[in-house]
Short mmCIF file of C-alpha atoms in Angstrom, two decimals:
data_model
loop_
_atom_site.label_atom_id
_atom_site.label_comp_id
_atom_site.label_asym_id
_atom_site.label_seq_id
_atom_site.Cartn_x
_atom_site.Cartn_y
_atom_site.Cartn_z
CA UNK A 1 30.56 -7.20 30.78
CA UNK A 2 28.65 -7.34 33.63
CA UNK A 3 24.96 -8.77 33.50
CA UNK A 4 24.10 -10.84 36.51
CA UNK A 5 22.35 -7.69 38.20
CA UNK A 6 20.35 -6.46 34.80
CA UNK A 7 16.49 -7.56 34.59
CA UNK A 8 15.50 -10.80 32.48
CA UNK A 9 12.64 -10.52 30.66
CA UNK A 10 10.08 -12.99 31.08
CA UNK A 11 7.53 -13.19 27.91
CA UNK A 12 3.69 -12.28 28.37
CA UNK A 13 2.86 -13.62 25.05
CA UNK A 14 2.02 -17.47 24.09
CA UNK A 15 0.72 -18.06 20.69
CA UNK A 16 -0.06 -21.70 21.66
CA UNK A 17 -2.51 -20.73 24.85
CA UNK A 18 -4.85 -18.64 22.62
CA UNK A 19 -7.95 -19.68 20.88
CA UNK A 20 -7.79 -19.44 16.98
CA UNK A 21 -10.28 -17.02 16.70
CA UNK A 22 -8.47 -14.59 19.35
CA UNK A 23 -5.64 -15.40 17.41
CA UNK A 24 -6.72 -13.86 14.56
CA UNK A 25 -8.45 -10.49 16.25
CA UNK A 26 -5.19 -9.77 17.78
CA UNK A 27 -3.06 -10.06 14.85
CA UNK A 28 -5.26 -10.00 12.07
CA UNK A 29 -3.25 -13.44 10.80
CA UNK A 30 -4.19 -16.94 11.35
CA UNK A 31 -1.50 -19.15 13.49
CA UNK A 32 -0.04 -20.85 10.28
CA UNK A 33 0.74 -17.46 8.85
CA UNK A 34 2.43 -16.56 11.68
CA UNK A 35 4.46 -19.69 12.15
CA UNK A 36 5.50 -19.37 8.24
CA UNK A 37 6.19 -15.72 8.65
CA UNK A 38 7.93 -15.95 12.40
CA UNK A 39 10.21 -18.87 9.99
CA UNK A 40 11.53 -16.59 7.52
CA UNK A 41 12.43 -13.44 9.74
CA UNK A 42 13.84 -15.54 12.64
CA UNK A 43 17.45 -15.90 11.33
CA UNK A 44 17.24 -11.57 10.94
CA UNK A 45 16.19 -11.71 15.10
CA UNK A 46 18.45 -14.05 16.50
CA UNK A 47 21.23 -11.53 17.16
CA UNK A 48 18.64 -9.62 19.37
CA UNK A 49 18.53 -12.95 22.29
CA UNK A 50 22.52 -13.19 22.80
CA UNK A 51 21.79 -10.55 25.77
CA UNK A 52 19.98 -11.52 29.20
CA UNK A 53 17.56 -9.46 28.60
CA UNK A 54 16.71 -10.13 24.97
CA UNK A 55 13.35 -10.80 23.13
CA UNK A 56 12.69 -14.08 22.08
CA UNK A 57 12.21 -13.90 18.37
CA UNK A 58 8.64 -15.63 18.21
CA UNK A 59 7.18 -12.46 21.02
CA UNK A 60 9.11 -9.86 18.63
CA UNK A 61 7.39 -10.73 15.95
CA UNK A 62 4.22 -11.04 17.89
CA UNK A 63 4.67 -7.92 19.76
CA UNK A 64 5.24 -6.04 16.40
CA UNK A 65 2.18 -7.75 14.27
CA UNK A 66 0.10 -6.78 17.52
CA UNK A 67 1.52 -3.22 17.32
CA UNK A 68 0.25 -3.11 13.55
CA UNK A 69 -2.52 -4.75 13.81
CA UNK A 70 -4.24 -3.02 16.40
CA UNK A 71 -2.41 1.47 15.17
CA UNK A 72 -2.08 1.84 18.98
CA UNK A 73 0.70 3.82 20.41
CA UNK A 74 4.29 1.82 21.07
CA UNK A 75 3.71 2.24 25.18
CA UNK A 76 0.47 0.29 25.23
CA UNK A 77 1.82 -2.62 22.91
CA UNK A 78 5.04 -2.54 25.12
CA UNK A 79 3.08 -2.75 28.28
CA UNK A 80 1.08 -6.16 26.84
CA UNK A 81 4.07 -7.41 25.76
CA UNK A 82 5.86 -7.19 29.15
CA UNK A 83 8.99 -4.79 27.84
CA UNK A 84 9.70 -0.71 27.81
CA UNK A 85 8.97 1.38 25.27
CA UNK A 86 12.68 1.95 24.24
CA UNK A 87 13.13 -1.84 24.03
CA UNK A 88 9.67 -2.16 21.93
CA UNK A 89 10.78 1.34 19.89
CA UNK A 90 14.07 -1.15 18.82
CA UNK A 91 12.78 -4.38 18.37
CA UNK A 92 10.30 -2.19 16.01
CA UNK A 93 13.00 -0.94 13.60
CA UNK A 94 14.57 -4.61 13.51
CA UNK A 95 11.22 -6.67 12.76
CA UNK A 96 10.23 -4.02 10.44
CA UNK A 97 13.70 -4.17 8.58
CA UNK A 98 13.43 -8.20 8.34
CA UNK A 99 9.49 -7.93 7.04
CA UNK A 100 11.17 -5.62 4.14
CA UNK A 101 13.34 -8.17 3.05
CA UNK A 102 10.30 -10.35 2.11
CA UNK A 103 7.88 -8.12 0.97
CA UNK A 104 8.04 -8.96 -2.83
CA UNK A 105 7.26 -12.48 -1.78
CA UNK A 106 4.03 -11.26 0.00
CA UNK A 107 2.99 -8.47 -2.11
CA UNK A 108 2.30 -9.10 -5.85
CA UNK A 109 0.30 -7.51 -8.15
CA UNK A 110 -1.79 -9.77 -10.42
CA UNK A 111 -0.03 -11.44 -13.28
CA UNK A 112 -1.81 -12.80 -16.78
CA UNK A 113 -1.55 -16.47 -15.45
CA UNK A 114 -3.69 -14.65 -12.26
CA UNK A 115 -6.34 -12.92 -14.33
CA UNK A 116 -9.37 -16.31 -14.76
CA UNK A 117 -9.20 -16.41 -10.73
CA UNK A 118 -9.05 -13.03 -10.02
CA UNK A 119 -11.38 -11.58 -12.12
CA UNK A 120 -13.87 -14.76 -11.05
CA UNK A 121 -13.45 -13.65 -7.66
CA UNK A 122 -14.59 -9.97 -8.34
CA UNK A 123 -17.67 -11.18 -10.32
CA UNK A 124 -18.06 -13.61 -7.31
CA UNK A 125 -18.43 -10.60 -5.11
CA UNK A 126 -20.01 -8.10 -6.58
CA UNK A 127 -21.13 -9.04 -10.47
CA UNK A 128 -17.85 -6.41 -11.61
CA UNK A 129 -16.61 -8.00 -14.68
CA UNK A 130 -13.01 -7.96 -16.01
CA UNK A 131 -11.74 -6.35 -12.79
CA UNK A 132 -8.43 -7.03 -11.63
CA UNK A 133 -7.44 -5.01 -8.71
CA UNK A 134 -9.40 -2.09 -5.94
CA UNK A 135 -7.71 0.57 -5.36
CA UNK A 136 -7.88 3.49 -2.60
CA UNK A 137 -5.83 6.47 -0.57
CA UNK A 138 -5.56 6.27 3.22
CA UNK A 139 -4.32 8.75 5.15
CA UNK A 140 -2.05 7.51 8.08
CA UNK A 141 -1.48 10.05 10.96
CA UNK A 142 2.04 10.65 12.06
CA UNK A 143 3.91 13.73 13.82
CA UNK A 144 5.95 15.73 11.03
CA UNK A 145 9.28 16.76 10.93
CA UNK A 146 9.37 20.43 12.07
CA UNK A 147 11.30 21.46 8.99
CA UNK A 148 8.95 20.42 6.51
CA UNK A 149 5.30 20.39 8.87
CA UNK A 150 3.56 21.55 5.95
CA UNK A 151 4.08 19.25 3.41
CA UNK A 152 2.61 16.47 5.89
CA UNK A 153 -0.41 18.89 6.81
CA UNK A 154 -3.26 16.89 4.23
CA UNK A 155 -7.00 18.72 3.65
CA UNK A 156 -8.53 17.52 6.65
CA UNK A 157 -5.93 19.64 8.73
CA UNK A 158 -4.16 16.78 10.45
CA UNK A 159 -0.76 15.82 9.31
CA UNK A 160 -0.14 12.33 7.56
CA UNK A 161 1.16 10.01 5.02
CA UNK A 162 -0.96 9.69 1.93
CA UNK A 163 -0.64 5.98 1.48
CA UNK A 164 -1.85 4.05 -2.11
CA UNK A 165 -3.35 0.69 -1.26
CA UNK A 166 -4.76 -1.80 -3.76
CA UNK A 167 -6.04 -4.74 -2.84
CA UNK A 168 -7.85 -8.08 -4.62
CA UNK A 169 -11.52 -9.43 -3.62
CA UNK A 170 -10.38 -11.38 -0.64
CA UNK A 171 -8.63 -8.10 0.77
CA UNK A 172 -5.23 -9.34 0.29
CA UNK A 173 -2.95 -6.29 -0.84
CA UNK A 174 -1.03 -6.08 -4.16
CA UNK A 175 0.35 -3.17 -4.22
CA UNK A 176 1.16 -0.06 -1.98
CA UNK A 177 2.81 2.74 -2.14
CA UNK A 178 4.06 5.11 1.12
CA UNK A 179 5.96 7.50 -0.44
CA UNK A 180 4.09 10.84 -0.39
CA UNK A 181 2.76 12.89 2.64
CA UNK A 182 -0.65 14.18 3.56
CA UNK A 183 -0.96 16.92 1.21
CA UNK A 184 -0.49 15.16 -2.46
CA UNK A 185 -3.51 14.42 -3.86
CA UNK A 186 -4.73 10.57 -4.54
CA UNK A 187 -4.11 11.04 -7.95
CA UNK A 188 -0.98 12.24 -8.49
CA UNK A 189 0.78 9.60 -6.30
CA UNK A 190 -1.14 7.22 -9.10
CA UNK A 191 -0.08 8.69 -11.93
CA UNK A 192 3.46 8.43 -10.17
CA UNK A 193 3.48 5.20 -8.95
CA UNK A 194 3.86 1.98 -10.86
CA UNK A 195 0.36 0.80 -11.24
CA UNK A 196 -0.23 2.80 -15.01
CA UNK A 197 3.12 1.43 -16.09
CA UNK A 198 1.42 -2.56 -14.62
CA UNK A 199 -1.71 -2.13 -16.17
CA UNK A 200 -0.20 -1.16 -19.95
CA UNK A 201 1.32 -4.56 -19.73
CA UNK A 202 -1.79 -6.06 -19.34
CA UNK A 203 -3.52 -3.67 -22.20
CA UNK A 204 -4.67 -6.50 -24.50
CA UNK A 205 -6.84 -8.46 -21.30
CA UNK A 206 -8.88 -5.09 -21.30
CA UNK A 207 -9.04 -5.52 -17.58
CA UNK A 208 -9.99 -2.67 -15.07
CA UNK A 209 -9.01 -1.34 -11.78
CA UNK A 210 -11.60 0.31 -9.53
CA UNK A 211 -11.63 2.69 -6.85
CA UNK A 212 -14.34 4.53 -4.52
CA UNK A 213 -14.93 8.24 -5.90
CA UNK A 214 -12.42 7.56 -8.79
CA UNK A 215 -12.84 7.17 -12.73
CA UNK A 216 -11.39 3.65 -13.20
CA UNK A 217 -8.72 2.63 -14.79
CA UNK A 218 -9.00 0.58 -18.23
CA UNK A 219 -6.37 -1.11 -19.91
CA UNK A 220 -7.36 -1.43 -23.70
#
């Protein structure tokens, strides 16, 4: 194959010239995360440099936190990131498959041995005794499928992914749950999700989980 006349890509992005705090506004992760994170998914990236044109790992993985961090659309992330859109709409697919791989090790809802610290840290923020988790419903805009438009249509009249976050006192998440479009209501995808099933296992530490415009829920 022929690649002497194709384009070589020349990275825009250099973790190690940026300030900490810039760091952090861009990606919403400090640079240790990163470099522990960019560690685990690089042997999933690798196969994407054996071309001439090829990402480095370390600005995939940038280009794609950046992409998340900031719910811009793929062109302007591509364009700060010195690629195409088809080459960013790729490398998308392949970060996000490696980041799946890990997720259980980065996402963990609160386990008995976690219940003194978290519940300290609660009371620590807001005086809420016994509370073990927050919980909420976001609603994340996409464009449907045309088949099924309606399903994804929620009550605001925009079409979206009702998406179940919960999340501990230092706004670390524990659990989420992106299974349902825009038109489910908040509390069925609860009563569906895992969360009940969690918190009877924990019945006898009468612990709660809260959420804004919701009854909480009580173990006991």
């Amino acid at each position: 194959m022929r690649w002497r006349h194709l384009p070589v890509y020349r990275p825009l992005v250099d973790l190690s010239t940026m300030e900490e705090r810039h760091v952090k506004v861009t990606y919403r992760l400090d640079r240790a995360t990163i470099h522990e994170l960019f560690a685990q998914l690089e042997p999933d990236l690798m196969s994407a440099i054996h071309h001439p044109t090829g990402i480095p790992p370390l600005v995939q993985v940038l280009s794609v936190l950046r992409f998340l961090a900031s719910g811009s659309f793929q062109t302007t992330v591509a364009i700060a990131s010195g690629m195409s859109q088809p080459m960013f709409s790729n490398m998308l697919s392949r970060v996000l498959s490696a980041l799946l791989k890990h997720i259980r090790s980065y996402i963990v809802f609160p386990q008995v041995e976690d219940l003194p610290t978290v519940n300290g840290d609660f009371y620590a923020l807001g005086h809420i005794p016994n509370n073990i988790s927050a919980i909420d419903g976001t609603h994340v805009a996409l464009v449907p499928p045309c088949r099924s438009e309606q399903v994804y249509r929620n009550r605001k009249r925009y079409h979206s992914m009702n998406v179940q976050m919960v999340c501990l006192a230092d706004q670390y998440v524990s659990h989420a749950n992106a299974k349902f479009p825009g038109s489910v209501h908040d509390a069925y995808i609860l009563r569906n999700s895992s969360i009940p099933y969690v918190m009877g296992q924990l019945q006898r530490h009468r612990v709660w989980l809260i959420g804004e415009d919701k009854d909480p829920i009580q173990c006991e």
